[in-house]
Tab-separated table of C-alpha atoms in Angstrom:
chain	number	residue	atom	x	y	z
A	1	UNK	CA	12.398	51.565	-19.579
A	2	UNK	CA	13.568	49.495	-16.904
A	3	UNK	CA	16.582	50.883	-14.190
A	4	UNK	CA	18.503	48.696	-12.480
A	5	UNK	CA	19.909	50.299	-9.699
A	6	UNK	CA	21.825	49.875	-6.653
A	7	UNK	CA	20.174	50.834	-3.256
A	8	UNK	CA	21.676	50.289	0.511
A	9	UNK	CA	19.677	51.023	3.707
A	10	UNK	CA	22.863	53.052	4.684
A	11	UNK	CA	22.670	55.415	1.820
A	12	UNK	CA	18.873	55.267	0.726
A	13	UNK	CA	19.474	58.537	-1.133
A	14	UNK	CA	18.587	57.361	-4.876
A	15	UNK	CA	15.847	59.933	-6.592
A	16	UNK	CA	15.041	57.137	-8.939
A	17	UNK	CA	14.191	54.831	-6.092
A	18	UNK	CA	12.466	57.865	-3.976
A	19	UNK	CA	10.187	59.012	-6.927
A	20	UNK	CA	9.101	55.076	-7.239
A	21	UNK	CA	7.690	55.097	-3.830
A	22	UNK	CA	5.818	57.537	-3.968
A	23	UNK	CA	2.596	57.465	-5.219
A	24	UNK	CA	-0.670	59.250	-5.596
A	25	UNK	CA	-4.059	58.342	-4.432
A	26	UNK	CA	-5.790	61.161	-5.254
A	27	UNK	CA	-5.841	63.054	-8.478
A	28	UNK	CA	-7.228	66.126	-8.634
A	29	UNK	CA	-9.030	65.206	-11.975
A	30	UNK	CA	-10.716	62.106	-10.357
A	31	UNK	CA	-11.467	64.363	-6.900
A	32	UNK	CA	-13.082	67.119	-9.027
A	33	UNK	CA	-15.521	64.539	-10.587
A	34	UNK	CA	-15.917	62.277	-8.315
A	35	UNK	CA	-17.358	65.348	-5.936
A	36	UNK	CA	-19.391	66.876	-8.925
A	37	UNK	CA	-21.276	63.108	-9.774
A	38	UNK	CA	-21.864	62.534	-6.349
A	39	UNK	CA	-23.512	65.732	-5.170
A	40	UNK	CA	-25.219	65.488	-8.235
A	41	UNK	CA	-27.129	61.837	-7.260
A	42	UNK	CA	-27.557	63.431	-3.866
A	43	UNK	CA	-29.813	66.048	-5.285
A	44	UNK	CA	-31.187	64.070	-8.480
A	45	UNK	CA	-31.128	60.365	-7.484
A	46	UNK	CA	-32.202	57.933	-9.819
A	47	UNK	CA	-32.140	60.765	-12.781
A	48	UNK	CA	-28.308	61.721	-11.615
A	49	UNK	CA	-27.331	58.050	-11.494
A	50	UNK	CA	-29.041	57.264	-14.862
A	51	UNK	CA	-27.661	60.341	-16.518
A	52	UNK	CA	-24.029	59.890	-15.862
A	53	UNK	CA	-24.234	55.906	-16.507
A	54	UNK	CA	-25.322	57.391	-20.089
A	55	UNK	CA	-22.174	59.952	-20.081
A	56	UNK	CA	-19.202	57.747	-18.631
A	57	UNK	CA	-20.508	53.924	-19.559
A	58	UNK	CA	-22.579	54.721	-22.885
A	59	UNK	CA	-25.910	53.085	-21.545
A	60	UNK	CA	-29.277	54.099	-21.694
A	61	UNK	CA	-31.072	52.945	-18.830
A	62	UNK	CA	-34.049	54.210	-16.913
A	63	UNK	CA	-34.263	53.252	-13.077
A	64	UNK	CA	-36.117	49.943	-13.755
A	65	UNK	CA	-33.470	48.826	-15.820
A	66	UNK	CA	-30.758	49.597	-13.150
A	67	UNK	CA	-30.948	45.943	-11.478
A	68	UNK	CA	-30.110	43.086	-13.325
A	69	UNK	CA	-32.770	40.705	-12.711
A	70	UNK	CA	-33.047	36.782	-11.763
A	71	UNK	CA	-34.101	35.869	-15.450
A	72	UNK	CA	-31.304	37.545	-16.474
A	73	UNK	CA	-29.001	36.033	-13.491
A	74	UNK	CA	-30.160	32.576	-14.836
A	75	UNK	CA	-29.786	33.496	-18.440
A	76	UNK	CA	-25.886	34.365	-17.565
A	77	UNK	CA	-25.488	31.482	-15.529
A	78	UNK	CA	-26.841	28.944	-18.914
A	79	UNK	CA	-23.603	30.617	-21.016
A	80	UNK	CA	-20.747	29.799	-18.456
A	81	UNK	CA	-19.155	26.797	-20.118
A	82	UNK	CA	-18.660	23.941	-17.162
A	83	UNK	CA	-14.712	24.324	-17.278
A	84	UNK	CA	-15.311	28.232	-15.611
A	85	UNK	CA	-18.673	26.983	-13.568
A	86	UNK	CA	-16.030	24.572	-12.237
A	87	UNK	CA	-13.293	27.254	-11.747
A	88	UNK	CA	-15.582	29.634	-10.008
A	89	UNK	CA	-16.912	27.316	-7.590
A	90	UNK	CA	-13.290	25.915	-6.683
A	91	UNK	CA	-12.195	29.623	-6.032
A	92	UNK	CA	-15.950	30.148	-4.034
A	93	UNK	CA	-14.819	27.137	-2.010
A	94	UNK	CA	-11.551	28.093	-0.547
A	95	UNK	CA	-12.359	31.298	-0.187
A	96	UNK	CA	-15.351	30.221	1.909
A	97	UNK	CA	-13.427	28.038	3.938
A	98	UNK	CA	-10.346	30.526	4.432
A	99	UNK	CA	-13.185	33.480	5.728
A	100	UNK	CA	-14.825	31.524	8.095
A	101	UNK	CA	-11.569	30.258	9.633
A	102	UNK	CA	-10.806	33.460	10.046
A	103	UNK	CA	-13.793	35.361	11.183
A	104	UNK	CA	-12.869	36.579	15.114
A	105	UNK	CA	-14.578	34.679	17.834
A	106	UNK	CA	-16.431	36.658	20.739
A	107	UNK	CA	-14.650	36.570	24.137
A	108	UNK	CA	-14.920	37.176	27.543
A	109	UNK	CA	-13.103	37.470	30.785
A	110	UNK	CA	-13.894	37.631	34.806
A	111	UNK	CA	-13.943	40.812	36.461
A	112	UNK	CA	-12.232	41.075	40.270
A	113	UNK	CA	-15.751	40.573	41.802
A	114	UNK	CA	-17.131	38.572	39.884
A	115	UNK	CA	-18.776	40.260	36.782
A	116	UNK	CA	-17.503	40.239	33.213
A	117	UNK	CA	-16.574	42.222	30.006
A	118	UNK	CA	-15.358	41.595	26.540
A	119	UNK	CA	-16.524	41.311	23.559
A	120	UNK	CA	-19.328	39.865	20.797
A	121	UNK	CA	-20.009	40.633	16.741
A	122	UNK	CA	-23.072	41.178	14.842
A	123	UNK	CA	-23.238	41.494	11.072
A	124	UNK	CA	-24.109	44.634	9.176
A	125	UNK	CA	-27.523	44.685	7.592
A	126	UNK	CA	-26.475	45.844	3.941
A	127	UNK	CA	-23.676	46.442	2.172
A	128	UNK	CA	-22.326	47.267	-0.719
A	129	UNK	CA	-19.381	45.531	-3.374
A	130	UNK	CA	-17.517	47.535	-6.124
A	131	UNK	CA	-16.888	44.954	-8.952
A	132	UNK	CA	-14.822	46.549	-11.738
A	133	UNK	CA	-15.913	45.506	-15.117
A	134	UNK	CA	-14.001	48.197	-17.359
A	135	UNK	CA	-10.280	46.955	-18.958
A	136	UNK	CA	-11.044	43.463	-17.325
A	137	UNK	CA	-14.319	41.796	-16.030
A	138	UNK	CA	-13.248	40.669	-12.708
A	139	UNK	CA	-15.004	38.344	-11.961
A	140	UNK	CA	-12.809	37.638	-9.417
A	141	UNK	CA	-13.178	40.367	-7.639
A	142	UNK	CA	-17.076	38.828	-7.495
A	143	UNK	CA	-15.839	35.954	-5.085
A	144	UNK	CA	-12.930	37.800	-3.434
A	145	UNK	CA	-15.440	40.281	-1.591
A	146	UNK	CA	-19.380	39.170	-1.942
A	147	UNK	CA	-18.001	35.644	-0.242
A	148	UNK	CA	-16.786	37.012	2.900
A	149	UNK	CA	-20.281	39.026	3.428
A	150	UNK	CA	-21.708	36.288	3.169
A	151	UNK	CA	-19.316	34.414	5.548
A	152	UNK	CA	-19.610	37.475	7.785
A	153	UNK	CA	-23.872	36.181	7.820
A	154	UNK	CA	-24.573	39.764	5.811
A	155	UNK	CA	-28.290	39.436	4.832
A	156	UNK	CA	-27.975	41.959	2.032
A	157	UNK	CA	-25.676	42.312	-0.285
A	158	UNK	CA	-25.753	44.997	-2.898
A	159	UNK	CA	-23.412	44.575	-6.239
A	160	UNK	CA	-22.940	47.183	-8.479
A	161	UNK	CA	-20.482	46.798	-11.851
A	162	UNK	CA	-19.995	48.707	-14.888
A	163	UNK	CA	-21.730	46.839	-18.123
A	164	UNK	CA	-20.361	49.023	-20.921
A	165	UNK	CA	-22.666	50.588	-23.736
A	166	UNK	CA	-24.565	47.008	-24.051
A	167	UNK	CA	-26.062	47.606	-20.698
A	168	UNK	CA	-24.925	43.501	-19.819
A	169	UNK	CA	-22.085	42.384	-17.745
A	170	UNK	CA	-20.106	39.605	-18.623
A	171	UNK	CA	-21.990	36.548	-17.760
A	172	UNK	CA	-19.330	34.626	-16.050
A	173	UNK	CA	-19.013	37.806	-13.732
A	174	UNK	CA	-22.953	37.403	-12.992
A	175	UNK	CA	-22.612	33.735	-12.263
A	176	UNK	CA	-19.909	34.493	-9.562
A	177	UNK	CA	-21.814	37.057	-7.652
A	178	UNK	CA	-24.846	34.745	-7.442
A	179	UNK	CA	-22.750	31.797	-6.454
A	180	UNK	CA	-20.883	33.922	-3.903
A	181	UNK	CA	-24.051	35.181	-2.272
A	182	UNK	CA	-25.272	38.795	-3.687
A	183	UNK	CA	-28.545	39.272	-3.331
A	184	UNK	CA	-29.164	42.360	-5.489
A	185	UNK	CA	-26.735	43.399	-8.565
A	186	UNK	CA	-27.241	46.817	-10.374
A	187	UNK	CA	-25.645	47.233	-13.996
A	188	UNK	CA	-23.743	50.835	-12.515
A	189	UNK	CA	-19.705	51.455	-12.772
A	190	UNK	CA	-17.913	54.529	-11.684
A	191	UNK	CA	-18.642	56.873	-9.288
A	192	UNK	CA	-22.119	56.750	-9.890
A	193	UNK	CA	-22.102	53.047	-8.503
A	194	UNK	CA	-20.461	54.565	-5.372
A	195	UNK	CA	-23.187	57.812	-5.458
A	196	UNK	CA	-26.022	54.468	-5.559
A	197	UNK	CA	-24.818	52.703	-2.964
A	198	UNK	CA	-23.881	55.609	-0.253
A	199	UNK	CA	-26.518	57.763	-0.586
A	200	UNK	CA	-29.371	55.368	-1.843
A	201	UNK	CA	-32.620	56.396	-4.163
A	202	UNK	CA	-36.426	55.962	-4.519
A	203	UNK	CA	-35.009	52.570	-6.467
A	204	UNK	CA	-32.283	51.644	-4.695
A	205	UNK	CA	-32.006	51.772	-0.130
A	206	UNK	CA	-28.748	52.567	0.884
A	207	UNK	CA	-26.093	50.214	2.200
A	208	UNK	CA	-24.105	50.756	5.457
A	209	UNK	CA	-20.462	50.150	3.881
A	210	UNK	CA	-18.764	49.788	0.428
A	211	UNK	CA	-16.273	47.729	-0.485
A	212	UNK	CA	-13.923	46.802	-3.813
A	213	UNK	CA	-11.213	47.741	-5.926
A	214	UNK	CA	-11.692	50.659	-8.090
A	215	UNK	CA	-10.034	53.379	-10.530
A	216	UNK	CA	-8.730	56.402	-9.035
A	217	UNK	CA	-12.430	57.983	-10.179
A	218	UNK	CA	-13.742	55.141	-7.943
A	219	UNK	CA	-10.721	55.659	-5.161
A	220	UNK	CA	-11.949	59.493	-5.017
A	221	UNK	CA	-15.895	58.675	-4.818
A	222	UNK	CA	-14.948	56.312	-1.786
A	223	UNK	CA	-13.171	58.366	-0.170
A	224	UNK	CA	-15.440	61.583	-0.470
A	225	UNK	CA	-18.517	59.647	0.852
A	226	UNK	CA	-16.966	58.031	3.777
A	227	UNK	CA	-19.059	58.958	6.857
A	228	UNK	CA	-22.049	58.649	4.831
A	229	UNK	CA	-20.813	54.845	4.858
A	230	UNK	CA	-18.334	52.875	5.985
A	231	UNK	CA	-15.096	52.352	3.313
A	232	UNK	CA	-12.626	49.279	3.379
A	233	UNK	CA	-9.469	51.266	2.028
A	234	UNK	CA	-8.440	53.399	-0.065
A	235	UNK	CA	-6.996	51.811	-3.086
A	236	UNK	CA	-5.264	53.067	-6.474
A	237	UNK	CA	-3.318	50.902	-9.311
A	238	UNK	CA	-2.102	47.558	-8.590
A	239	UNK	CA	0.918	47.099	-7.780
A	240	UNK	CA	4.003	43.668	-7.154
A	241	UNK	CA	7.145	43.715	-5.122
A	242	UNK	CA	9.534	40.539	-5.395
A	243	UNK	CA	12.450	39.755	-3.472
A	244	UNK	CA	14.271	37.004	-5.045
A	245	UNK	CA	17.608	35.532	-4.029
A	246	UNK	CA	18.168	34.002	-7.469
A	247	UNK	CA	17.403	30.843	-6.234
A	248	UNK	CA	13.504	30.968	-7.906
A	249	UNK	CA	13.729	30.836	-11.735
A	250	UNK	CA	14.422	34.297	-13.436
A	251	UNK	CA	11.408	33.131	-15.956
A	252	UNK	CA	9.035	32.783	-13.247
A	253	UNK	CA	9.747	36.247	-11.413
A	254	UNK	CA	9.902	37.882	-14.414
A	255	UNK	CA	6.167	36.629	-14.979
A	256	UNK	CA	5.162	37.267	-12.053
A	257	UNK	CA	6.663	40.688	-12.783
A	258	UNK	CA	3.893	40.848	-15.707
A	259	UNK	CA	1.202	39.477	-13.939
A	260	UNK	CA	0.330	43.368	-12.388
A	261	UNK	CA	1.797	45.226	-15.083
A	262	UNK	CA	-0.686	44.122	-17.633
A	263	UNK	CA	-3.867	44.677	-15.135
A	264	UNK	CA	-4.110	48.207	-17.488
A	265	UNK	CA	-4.295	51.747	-16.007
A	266	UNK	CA	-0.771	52.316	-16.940
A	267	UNK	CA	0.360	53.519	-13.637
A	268	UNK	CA	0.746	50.136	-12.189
A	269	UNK	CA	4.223	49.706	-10.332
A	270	UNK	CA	6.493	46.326	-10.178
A	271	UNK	CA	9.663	46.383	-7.797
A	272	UNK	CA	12.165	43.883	-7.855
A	273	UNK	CA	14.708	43.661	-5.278
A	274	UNK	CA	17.644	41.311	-5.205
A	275	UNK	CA	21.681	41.192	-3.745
A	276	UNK	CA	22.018	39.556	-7.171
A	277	UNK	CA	23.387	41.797	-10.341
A	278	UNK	CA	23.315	38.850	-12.775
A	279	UNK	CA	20.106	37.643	-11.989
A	280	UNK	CA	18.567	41.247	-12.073
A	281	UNK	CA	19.863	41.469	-15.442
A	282	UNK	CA	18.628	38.057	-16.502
A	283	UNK	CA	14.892	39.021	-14.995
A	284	UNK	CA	14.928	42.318	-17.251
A	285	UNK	CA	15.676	40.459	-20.383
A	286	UNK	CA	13.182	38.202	-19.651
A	287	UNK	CA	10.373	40.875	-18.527
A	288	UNK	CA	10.869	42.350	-22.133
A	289	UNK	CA	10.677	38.793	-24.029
A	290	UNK	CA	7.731	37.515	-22.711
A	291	UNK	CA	6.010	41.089	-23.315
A	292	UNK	CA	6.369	40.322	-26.319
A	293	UNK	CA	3.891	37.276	-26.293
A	294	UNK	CA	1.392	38.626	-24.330
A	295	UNK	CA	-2.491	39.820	-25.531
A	296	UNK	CA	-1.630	43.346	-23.306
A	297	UNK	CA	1.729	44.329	-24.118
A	298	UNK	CA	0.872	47.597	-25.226
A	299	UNK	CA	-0.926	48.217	-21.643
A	300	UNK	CA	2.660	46.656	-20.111
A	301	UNK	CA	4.617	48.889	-22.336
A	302	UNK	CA	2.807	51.949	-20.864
A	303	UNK	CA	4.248	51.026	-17.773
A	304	UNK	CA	7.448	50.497	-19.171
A	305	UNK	CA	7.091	54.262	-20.470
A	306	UNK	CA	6.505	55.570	-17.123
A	307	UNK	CA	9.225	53.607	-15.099
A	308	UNK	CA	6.472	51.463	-13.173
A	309	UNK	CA	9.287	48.844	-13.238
A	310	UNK	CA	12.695	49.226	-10.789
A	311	UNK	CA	14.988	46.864	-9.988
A	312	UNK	CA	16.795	47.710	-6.952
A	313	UNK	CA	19.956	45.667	-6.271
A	314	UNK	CA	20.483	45.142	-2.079
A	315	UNK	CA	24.505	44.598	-0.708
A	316	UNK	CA	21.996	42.042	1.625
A	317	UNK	CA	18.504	40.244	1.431
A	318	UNK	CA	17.926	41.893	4.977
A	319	UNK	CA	18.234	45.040	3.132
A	320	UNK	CA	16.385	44.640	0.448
A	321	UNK	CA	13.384	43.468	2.807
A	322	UNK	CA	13.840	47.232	4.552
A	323	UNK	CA	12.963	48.489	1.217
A	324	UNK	CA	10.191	46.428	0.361
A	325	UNK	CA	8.726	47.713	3.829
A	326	UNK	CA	9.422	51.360	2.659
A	327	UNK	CA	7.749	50.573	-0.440
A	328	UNK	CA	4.761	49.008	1.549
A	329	UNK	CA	3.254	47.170	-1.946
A	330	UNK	CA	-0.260	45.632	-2.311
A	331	UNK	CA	1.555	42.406	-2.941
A	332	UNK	CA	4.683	40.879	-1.723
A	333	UNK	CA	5.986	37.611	-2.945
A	334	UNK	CA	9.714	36.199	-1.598
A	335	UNK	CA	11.135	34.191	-3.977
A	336	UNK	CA	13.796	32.763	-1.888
A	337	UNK	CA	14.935	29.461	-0.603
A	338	UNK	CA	14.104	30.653	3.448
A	339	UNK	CA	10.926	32.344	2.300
A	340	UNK	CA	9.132	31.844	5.956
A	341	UNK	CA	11.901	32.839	7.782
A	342	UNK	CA	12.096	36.027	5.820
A	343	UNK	CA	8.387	36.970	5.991
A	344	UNK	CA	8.978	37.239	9.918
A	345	UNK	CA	10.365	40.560	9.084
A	346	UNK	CA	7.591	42.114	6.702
A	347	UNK	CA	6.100	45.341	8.217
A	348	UNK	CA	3.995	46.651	5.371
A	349	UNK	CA	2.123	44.493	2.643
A	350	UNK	CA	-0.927	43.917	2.049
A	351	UNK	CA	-0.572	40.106	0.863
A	352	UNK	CA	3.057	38.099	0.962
A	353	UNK	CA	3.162	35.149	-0.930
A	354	UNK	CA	5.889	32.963	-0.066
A	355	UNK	CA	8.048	30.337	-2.058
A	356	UNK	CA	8.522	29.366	-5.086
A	357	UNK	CA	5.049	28.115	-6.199
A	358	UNK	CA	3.291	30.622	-4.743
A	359	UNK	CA	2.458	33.188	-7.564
A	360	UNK	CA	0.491	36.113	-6.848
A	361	UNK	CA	-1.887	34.963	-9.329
A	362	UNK	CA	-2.838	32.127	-6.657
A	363	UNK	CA	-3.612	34.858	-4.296
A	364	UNK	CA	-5.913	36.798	-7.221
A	365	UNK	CA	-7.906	33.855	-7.787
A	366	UNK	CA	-8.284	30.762	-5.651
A	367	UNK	CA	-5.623	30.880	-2.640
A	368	UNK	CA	-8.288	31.977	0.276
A	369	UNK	CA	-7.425	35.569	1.191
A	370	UNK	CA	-9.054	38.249	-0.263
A	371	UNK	CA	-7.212	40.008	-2.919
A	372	UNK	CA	-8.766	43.225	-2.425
A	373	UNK	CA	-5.544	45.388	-0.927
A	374	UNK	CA	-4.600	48.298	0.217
A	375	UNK	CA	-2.182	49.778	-2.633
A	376	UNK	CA	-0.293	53.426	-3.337
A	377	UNK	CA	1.612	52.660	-0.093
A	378	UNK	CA	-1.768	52.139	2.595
A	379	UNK	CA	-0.369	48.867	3.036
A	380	UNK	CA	1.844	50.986	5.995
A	381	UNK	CA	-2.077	51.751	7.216
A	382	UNK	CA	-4.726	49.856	6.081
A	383	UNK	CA	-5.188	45.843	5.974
A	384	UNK	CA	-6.468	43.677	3.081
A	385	UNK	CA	-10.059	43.016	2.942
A	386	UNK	CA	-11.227	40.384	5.691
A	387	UNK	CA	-14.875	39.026	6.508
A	388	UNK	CA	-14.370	41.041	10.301
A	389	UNK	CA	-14.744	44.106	7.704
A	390	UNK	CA	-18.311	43.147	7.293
A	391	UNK	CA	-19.156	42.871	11.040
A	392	UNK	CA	-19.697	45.459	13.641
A	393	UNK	CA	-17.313	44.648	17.040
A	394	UNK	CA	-19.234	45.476	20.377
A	395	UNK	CA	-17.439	45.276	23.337
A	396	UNK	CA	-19.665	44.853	27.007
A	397	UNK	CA	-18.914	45.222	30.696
A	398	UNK	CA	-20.823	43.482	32.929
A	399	UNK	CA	-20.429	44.389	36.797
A	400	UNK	CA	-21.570	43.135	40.176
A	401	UNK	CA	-21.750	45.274	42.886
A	402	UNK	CA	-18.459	44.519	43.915
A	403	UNK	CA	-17.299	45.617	40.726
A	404	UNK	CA	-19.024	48.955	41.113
A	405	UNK	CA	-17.707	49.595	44.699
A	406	UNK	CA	-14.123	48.606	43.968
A	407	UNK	CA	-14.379	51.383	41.028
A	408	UNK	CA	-16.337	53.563	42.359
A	409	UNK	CA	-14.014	56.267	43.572
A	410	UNK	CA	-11.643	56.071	40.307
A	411	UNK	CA	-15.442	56.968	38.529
A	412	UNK	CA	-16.115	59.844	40.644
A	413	UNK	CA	-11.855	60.650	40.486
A	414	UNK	CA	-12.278	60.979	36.916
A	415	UNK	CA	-15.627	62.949	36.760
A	416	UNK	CA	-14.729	65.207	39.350
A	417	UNK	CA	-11.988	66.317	37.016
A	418	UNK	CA	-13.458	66.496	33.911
A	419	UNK	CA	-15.959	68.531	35.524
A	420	UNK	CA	-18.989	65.765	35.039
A	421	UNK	CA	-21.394	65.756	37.826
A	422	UNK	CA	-23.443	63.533	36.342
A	423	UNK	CA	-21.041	61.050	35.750
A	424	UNK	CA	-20.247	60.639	39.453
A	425	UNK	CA	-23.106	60.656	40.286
A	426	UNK	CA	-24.671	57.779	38.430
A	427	UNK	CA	-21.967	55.206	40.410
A	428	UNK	CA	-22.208	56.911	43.703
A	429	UNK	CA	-26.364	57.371	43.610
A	430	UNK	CA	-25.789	53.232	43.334
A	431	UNK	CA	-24.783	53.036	47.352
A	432	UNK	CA	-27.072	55.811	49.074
């Protein structure tokens, strides 16, 4: 099914549009098993990790068999036809270029008496990327997060994807996280990847942060061994808001529409907001025609079945912008003819795409951004994935003696207070 419905920042009221926004990161299926597997490979290890591989991916691998090797990197590499060598390197490229453009530079400024403080970055040692390789090989996904560690000057990078019964990932998948820069790759999905990388075993060392996209089994495992490592986000179903005018072809929104619909959990969500009636209708008639001519309509129609698609029709654009910001999506493309001048009023996305020939699908692949996003609404909290997320941020002061004595009594104000001898007395020991 897919409502069209009327919605006005005045009267927000609608229980259709209310139970669309919300969403749930956590299910209590995925947090029950995600905290069983993981204790499990805290205890076990290698024999945990190896015995839930066999249960949930339908491999049988022993602990040398974990890591794919670099015959079998080169092997994968010799059966990508040119046309996707060619592809993957273009996306490798931008991506590359767009990470280190945007990495943050170290800073500093003067202090009154002459010192200085600011700040200065230094990679992390190891870390850890979450490629999904279940409904869809993303291969992607290989370029959209092992690229910025590497851009970031990461030294080790640690890959871990699901391979399936075979025990072998898709080969174009393999190629991309050796062109992007991983330096280890383990044949591991699920939350026993996650168990791997946080805790680490006698076969694999432990990594200092995880990263990727995941199901909501891999969403729970994340989340349940942050502290133990860092976590980028906290991410669930993909999800697609548009805001269209009806100046941008009702064809192309509508396949745009699609384009996270079909991605396959079922629970994926696709909001389209326009002040136009007609061309809502007109997008909806479309949606269901070119369903029909899709290789993954049946995953679309299970969205369809659980209202993962709303149109929402806005007395003003301005309005319908205040409820893409409620919605907070994972992506955010404005089809309209003043696209930039809109975007100045986004609060909450994780990615906008703006104009008409920008397609989220440009974002997903080649565009330069990361596409890994915060989704289920964490857009309000969390930010897409960025190179910085592979760095550690150290700020430093840097004081003359000037400095000191000008601060001095605020030092031993403050200590004084907070009942910290000490503290006072390590400025104030400084002039005896």
């Amino acid at each position: 099914m897919v409502r069209i419905v009327e919605w006005s920042a005045q009267k927000p009221q609608s229980k259709v549009v209310t139970k669309f926004l919300e969403r749930s990161a956590f299910p209590e299926e995925a947090e029950k098993a995600a905290a069983e597997v993981l204790a499990a490979i805290r205890k076990d290890g290698d024999k945990a990790v190896a015995q839930y591989v066999a249960k949930f991916e339908g491999a049988k691998l022993t602990q040398k068999k974990f890591r794919v090797t670099d015959a079998e990197l080169a092997a994968a590499e010799a059966q990508v036809p040119a046309a996707l060598k060619k592809a993957v390197k273009d996306a490798y490229t931008r991506v590359m270029k767009f990470s280190k453009a945007s990495l943050k530079q170290p800073w500093t400024m003067a202090t009154p008496k002459g010192g200085t403080a600011g700040e200065f970055y230094s990679p992390m040692d190891r870390v850890g990327v979450y490629v999904p390789g279940g409904t869809a090989p993303l291969a992607s996904t290989s370029v959209m997060t092992v690229t910025l560690a590497k851009a970031a000057g990461v030294k080790e990078i640690v890959a871990c994807t699901p391979a399936g019964p075979t025990g072998t990932p898709n080969p174009v998948l393999l190629y991309a996280l050796k062109l992007a820069g991983a330096t280890e790759v383990y044949r591991v999905g699920g939350i026993q990847a996650i168990g791997l990388m946080a805790f680490g075993t006698k076969s694999v060392k432990k990594v200092q942060k995880i990263v990727g996209p995941g199901n909501a089994f891999v969403t729970a495992a994340k989340r349940q061994v942050y502290g133990y490592v860092g976590i980028d986000q906290v991410a669930g179903p993909s999800e697609i808001a548009v805001l269209a005018d009806g100046t941008v072809s009702a064809k192309w929104v509508a396949a745009d529409l699609l384009s996270q619909a079909e991605h396959g959990s079922g629970w994926e969500k696709s909001l389209l907001v326009t002040q136009d009636a007609k061309f809502a209708e007109e997008v909806k008639q479309e949606m269901f025609a070119q369903t029909e001519t899709l290789s993954r309509k049946a995953l679309i129609q299970r969205v369809f079945d659980r209202d993962g698609v709303l149109f929402c029709v806005t007395p003003t654009l301005a309005e319908g912008l205040e409820l893409v910001n409620r919605f907070a999506p994972e992506h955010f493309e404005i089809m309209c003819k003043d696209a930039l001048k809109l975007m100045k009023g986004v609060r909450a996305a994780g990615a906008v795409f703006a104009g008409a020939w920008t397609p989220e699908s440009a974002g997903d692949f080649v565009a330069g951004p990361s596409h890994v996003l915060p989704t289920g609404g964490a857009a309000n909290m969390f930010n897409g994935l960025t190179p910085d997320d592979f760095r550690r941020r150290h700020s430093y002061v840097a004081f003359t003696q000037g400095d000191l004595a000008q601060t001095k009594s605020t030092i031993e104000a403050f200590a004084q207070v907070e009942g910290l001898d000490a503290h006072g007395r390590a400025a104030s020991i400084r002039f005896e």
